[in-house]
PDB file of C-alpha atoms in Angstrom:
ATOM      1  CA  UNK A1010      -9.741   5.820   3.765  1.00 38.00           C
ATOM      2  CA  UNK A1011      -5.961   6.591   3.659  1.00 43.00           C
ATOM      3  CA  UNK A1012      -4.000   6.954   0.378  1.00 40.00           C
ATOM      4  CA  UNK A1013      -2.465   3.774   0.836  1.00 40.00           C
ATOM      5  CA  UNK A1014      -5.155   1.818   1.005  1.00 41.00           C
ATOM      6  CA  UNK A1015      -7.428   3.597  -1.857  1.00 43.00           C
ATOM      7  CA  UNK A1016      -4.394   3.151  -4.417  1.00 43.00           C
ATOM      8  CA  UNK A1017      -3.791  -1.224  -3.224  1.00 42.00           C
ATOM      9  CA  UNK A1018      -8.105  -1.139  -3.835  1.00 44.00           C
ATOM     10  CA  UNK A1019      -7.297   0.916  -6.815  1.00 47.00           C
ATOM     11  CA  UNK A1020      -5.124  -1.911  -8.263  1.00 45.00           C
ATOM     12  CA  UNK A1021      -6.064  -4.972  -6.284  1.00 41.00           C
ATOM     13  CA  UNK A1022      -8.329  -7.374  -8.156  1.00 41.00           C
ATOM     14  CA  UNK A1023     -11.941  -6.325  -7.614  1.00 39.00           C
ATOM     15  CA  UNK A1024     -10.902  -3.290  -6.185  1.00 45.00           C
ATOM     16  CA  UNK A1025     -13.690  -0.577  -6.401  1.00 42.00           C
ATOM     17  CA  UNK A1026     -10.846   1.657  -8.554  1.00 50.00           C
ATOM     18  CA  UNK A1027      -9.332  -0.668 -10.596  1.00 61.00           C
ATOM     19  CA  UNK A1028     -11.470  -0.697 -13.352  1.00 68.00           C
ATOM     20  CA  UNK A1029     -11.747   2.832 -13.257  1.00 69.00           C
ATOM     21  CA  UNK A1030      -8.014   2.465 -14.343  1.00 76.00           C
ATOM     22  CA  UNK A1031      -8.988  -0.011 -16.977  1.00 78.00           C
ATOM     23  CA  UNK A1032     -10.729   2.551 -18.064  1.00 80.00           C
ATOM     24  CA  UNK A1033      -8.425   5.187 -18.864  1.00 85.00           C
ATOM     25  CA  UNK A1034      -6.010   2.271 -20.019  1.00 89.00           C
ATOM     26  CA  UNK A1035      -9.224   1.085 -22.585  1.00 91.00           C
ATOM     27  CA  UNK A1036      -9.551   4.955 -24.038  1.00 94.00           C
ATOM     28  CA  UNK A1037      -6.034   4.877 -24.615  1.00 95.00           C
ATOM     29  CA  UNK A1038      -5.477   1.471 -25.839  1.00 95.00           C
ATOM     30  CA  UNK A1039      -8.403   2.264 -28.979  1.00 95.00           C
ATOM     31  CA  UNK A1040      -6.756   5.602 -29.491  1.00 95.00           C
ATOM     32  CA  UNK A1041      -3.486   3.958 -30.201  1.00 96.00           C
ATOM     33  CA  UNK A1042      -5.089   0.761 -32.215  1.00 95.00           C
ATOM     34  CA  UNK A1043      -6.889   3.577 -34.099  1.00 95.00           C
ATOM     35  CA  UNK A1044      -3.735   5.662 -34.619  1.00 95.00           C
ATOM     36  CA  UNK A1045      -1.700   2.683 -35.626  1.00 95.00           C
ATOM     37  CA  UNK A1046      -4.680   1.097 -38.404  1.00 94.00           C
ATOM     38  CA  UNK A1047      -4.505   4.991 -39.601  1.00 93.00           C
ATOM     39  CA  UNK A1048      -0.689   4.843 -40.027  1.00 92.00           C
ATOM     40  CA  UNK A1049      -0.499   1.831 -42.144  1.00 91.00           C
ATOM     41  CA  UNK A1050      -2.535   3.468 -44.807  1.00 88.00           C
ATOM     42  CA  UNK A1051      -1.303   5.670 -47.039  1.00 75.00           C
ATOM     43  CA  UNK A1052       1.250   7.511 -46.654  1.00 83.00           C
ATOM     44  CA  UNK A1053       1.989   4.646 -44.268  1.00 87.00           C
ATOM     45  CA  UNK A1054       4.296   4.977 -41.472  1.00 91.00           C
ATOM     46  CA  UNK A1055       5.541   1.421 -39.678  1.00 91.00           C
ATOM     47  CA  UNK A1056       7.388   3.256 -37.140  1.00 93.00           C
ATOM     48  CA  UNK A1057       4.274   4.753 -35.601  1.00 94.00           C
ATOM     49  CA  UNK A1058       2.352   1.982 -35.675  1.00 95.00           C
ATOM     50  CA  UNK A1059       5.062  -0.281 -33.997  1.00 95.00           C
ATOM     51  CA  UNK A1060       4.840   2.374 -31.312  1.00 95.00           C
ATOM     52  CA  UNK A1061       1.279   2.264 -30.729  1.00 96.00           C
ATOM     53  CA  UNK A1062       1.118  -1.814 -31.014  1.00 96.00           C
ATOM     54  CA  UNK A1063       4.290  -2.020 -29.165  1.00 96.00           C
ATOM     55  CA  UNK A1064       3.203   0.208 -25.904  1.00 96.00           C
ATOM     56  CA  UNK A1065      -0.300  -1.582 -26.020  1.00 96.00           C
ATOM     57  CA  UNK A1066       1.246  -4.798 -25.321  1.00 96.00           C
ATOM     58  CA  UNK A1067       3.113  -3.261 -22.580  1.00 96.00           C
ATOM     59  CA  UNK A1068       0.038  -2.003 -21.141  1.00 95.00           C
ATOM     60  CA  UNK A1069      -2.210  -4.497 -21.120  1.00 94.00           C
ATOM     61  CA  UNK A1070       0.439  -6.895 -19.971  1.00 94.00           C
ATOM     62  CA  UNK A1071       0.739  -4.052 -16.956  1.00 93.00           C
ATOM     63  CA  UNK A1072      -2.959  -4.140 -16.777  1.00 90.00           C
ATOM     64  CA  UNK A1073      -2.868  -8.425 -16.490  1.00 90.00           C
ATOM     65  CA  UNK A1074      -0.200  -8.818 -13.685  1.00 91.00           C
ATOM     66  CA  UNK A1075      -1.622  -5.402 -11.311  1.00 88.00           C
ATOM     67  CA  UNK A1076      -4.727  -7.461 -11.167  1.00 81.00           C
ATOM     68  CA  UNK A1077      -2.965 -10.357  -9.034  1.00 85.00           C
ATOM     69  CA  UNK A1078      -0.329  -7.995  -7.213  1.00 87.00           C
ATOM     70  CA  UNK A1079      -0.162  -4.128  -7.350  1.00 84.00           C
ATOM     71  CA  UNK A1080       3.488  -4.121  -6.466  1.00 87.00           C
ATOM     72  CA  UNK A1081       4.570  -6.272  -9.012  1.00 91.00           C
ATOM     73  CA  UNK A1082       7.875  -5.013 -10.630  1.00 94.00           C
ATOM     74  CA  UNK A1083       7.495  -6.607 -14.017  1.00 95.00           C
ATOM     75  CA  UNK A1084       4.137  -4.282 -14.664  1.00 94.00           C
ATOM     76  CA  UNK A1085       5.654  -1.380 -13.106  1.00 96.00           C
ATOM     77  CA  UNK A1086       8.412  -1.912 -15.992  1.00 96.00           C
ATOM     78  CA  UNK A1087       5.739  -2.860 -18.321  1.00 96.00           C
ATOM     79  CA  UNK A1088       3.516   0.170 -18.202  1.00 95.00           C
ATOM     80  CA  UNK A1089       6.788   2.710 -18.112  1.00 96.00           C
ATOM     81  CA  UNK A1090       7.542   0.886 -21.497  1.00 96.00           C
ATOM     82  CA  UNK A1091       4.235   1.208 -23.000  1.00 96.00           C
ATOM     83  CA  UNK A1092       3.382   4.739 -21.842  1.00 96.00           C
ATOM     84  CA  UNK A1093       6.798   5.807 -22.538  1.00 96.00           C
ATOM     85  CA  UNK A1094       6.291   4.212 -26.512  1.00 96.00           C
ATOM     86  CA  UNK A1095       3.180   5.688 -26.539  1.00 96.00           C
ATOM     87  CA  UNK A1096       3.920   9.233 -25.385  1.00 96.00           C
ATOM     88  CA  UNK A1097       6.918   9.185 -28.172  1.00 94.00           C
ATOM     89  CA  UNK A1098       4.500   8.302 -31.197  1.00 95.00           C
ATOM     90  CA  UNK A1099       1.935  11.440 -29.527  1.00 95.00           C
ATOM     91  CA  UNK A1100       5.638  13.625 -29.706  1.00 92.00           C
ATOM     92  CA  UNK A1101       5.921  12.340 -33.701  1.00 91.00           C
ATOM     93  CA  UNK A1102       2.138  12.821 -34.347  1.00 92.00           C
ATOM     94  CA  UNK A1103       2.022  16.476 -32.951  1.00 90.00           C
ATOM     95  CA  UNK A1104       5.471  17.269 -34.198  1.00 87.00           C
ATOM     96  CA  UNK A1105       3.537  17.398 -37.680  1.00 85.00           C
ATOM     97  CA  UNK A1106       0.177  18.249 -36.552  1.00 86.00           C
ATOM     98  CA  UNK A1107      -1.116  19.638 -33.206  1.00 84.00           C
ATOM     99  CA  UNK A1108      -4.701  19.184 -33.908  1.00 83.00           C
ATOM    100  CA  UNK A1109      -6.599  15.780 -33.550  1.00 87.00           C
ATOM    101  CA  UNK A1110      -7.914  14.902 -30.411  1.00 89.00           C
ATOM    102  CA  UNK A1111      -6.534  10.951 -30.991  1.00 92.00           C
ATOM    103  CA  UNK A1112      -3.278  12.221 -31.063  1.00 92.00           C
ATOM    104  CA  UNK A1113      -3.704  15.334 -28.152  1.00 92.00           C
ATOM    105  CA  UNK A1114      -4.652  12.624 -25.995  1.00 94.00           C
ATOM    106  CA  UNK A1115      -2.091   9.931 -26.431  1.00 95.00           C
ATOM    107  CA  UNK A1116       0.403  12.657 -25.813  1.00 94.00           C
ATOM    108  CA  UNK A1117      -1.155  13.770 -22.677  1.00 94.00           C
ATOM    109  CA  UNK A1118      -2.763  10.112 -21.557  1.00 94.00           C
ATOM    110  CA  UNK A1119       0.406   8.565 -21.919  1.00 96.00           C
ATOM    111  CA  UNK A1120       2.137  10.896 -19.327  1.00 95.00           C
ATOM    112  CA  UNK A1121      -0.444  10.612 -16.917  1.00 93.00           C
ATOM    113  CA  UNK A1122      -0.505   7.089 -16.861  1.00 94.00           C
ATOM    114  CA  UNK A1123       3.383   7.349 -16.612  1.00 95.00           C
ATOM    115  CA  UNK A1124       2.626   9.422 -13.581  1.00 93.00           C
ATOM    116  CA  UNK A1125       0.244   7.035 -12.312  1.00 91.00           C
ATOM    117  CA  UNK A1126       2.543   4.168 -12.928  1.00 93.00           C
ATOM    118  CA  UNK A1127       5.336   5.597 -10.536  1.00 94.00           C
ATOM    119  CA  UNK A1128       3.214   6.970  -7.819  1.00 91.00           C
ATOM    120  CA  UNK A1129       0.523   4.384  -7.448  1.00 89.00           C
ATOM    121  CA  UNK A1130       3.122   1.362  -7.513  1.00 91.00           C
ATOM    122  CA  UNK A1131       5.522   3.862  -5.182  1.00 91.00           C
ATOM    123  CA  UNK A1132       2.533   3.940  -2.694  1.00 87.00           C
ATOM    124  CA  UNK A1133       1.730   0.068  -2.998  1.00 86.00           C
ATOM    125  CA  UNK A1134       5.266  -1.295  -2.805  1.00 86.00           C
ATOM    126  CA  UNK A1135       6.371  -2.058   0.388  1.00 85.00           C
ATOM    127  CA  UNK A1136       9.745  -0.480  -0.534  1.00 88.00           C
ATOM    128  CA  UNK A1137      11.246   2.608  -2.174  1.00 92.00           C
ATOM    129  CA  UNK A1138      12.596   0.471  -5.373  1.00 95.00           C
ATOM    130  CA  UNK A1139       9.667   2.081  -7.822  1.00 95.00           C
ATOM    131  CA  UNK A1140      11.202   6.008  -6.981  1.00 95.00           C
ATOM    132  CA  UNK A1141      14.571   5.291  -7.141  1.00 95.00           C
ATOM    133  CA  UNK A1142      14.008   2.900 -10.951  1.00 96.00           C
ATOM    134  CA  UNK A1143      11.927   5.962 -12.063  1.00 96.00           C
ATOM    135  CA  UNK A1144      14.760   8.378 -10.726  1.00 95.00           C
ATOM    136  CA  UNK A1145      17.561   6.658 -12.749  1.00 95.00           C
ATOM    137  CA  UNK A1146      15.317   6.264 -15.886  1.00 96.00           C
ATOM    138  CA  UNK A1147      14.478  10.143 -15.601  1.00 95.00           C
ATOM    139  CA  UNK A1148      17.906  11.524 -15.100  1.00 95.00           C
ATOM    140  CA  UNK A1149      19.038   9.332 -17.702  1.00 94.00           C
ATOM    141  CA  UNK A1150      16.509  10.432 -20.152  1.00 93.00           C
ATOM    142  CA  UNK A1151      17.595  14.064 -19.046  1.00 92.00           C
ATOM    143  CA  UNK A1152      21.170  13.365 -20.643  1.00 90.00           C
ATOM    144  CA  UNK A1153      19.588  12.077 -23.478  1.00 88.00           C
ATOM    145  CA  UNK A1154      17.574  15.212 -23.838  1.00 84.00           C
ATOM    146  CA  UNK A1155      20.324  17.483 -23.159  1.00 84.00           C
ATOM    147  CA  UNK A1156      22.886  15.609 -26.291  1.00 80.00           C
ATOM    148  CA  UNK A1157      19.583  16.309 -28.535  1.00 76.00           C
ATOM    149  CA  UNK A1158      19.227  19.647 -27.430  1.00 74.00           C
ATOM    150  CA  UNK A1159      22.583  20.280 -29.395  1.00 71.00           C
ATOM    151  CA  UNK A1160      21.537  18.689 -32.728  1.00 71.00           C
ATOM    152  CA  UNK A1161      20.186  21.026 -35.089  1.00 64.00           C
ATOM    153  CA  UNK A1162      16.284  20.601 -36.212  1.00 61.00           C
ATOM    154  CA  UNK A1163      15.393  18.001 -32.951  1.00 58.00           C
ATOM    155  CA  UNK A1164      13.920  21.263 -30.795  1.00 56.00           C
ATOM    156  CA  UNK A1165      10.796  19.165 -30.530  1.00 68.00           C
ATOM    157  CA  UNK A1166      12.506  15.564 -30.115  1.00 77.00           C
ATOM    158  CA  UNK A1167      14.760  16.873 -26.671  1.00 79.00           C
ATOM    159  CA  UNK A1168      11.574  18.484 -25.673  1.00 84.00           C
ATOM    160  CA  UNK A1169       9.643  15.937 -25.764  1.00 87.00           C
ATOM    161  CA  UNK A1170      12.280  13.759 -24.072  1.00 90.00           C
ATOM    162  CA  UNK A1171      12.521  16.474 -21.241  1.00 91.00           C
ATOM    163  CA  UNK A1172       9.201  16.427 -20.408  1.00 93.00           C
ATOM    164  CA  UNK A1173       8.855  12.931 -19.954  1.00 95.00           C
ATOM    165  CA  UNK A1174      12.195  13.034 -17.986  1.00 95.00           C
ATOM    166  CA  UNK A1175      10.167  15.092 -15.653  1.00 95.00           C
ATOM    167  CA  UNK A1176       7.248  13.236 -15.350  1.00 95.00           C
ATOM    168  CA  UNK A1177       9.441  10.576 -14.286  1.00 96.00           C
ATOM    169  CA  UNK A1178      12.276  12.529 -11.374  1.00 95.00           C
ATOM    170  CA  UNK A1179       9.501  14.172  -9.675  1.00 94.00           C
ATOM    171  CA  UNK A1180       7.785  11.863  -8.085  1.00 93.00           C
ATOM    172  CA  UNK A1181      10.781  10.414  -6.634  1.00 92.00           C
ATOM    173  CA  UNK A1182      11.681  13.447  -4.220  1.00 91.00           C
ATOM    174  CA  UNK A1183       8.404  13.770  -3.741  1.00 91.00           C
ATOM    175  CA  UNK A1184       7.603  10.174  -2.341  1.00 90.00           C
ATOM    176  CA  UNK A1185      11.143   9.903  -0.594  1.00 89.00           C
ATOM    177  CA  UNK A1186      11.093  13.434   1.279  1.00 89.00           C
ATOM    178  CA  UNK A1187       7.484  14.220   1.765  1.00 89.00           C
ATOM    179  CA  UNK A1188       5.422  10.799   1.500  1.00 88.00           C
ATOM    180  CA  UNK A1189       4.412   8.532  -0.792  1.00 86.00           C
ATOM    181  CA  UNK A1190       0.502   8.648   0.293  1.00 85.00           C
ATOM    182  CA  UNK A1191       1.094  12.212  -0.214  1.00 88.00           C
ATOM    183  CA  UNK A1192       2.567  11.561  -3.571  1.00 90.00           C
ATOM    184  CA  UNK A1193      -0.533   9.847  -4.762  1.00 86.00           C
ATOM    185  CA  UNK A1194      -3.257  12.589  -3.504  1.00 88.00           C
ATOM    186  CA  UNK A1195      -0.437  14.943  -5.255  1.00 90.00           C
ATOM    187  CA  UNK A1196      -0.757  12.574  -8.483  1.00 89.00           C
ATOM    188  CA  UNK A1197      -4.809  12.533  -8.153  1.00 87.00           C
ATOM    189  CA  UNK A1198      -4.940  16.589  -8.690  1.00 91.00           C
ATOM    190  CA  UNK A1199      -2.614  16.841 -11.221  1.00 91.00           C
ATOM    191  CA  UNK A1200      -4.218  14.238 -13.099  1.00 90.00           C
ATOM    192  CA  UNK A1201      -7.567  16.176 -12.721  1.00 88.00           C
ATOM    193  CA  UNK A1202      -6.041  19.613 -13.301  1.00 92.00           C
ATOM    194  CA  UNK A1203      -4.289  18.058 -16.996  1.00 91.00           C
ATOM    195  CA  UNK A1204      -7.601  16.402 -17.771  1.00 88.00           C
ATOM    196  CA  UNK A1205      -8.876  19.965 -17.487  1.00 89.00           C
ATOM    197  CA  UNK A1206      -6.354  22.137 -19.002  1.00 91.00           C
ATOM    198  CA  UNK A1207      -5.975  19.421 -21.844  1.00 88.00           C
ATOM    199  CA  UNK A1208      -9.739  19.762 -22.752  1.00 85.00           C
ATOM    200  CA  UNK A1209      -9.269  23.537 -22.561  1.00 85.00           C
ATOM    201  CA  UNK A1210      -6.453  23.431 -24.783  1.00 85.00           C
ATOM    202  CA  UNK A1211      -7.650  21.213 -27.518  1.00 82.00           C
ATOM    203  CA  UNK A1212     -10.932  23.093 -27.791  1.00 78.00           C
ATOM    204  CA  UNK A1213      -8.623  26.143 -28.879  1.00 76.00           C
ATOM    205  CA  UNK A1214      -6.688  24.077 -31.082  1.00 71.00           C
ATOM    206  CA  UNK A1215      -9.382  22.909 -32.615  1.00 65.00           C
TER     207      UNK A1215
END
């Protein structure tokens, strides 16, 4: 089956793959209900709960509208918005503590499904709007990284910012120069290869 086909089946309605998505999407939407119920104890902290709440109502409203039409560009917006608030509670969470698998994998999750947002929409839009949207968002993040990397004691915050900067320029000369079916078999190892590193990783952590 080519790539283009497998990723519309993976987020077509009844498509064999999307609830394999749903999937990932569930695991992370209980780690960030569990993260945020966690944060409003004591010592509470609203902003990281308004992250997690925030970025699951982004998801699940990407997970709602995929359902009826892959390409849709309101839930390719969505899910950059949740993943991206997501991904930026994981940087606060492991900022003061790099152990806990909850936060580990909302750090690492939340990229991937980044990824997955730009490449499987790139492959299932009939145009090349989803590269160039995550191209401007990514190089525009980049400037924001670089004005933190200047300000003294945010070595974690542009660092965090640059890596999800990255997550979201490569794709784009990736799907525009080489092939967007080739960007989502490129998108399917990498996602295997993190899973694996990650579990490495935390078990050394940990």
């Amino acid at each position: 089956m080519p790539a283009g086909t497998a990723t519309v089946g993976l987020l077509s309605q009844g498509g064999v793959g999307f609830p394999l998505a749903a999937a990932v999407g569930g695991t992370l939407l209980v780690t960030a209900l569990a993260l945020a119920v966690r944060a409003l104890r004591a010592p509470r902290s609203p902003l990281v709960a308004a992250g997690c709440l925030f970025g699951a109502v982004g998801v699940l409203a990407q997970l709602a509208l995929v359902a009826d039409d892959p390409a849709s560009q309101r839930a390719y917006l969505a899910g950059l918005l949740g993943g991206s608030c997501w991904y930026g509670v994981a940087v606060r969470l492991l900022t003061a503590r790099l152990t806990g698998a909850g936060r580990q994998w909302l750090a690492v999750g939340s990229l991937l499904w980044v990824g997955g947002t730009v490449s499987i929409t790139a492959t299932a839009a009939p145009a090349t709007w989803p590269l160039v949207w995550a191209l401007l968002l990514g190089l525009g993040l980049a400037l924001l990284a670089l004005g933190l990397l200047w300000r003294p004691g945010d070595g974690h915050t542009w660092a965090g910012v640059g890596v999800l900067s990255g997550v979201l320029v490569v794709p784009a000369p990736l799907g525009l120069f080489v092939g967007r079916e080739e960007l989502f078999v490129v998108y399917l190892l990498v996602f295997a290869v993190s899973a694996v590193c990650w579990s490495l990783v935390r078990l050394a952590l940990d």
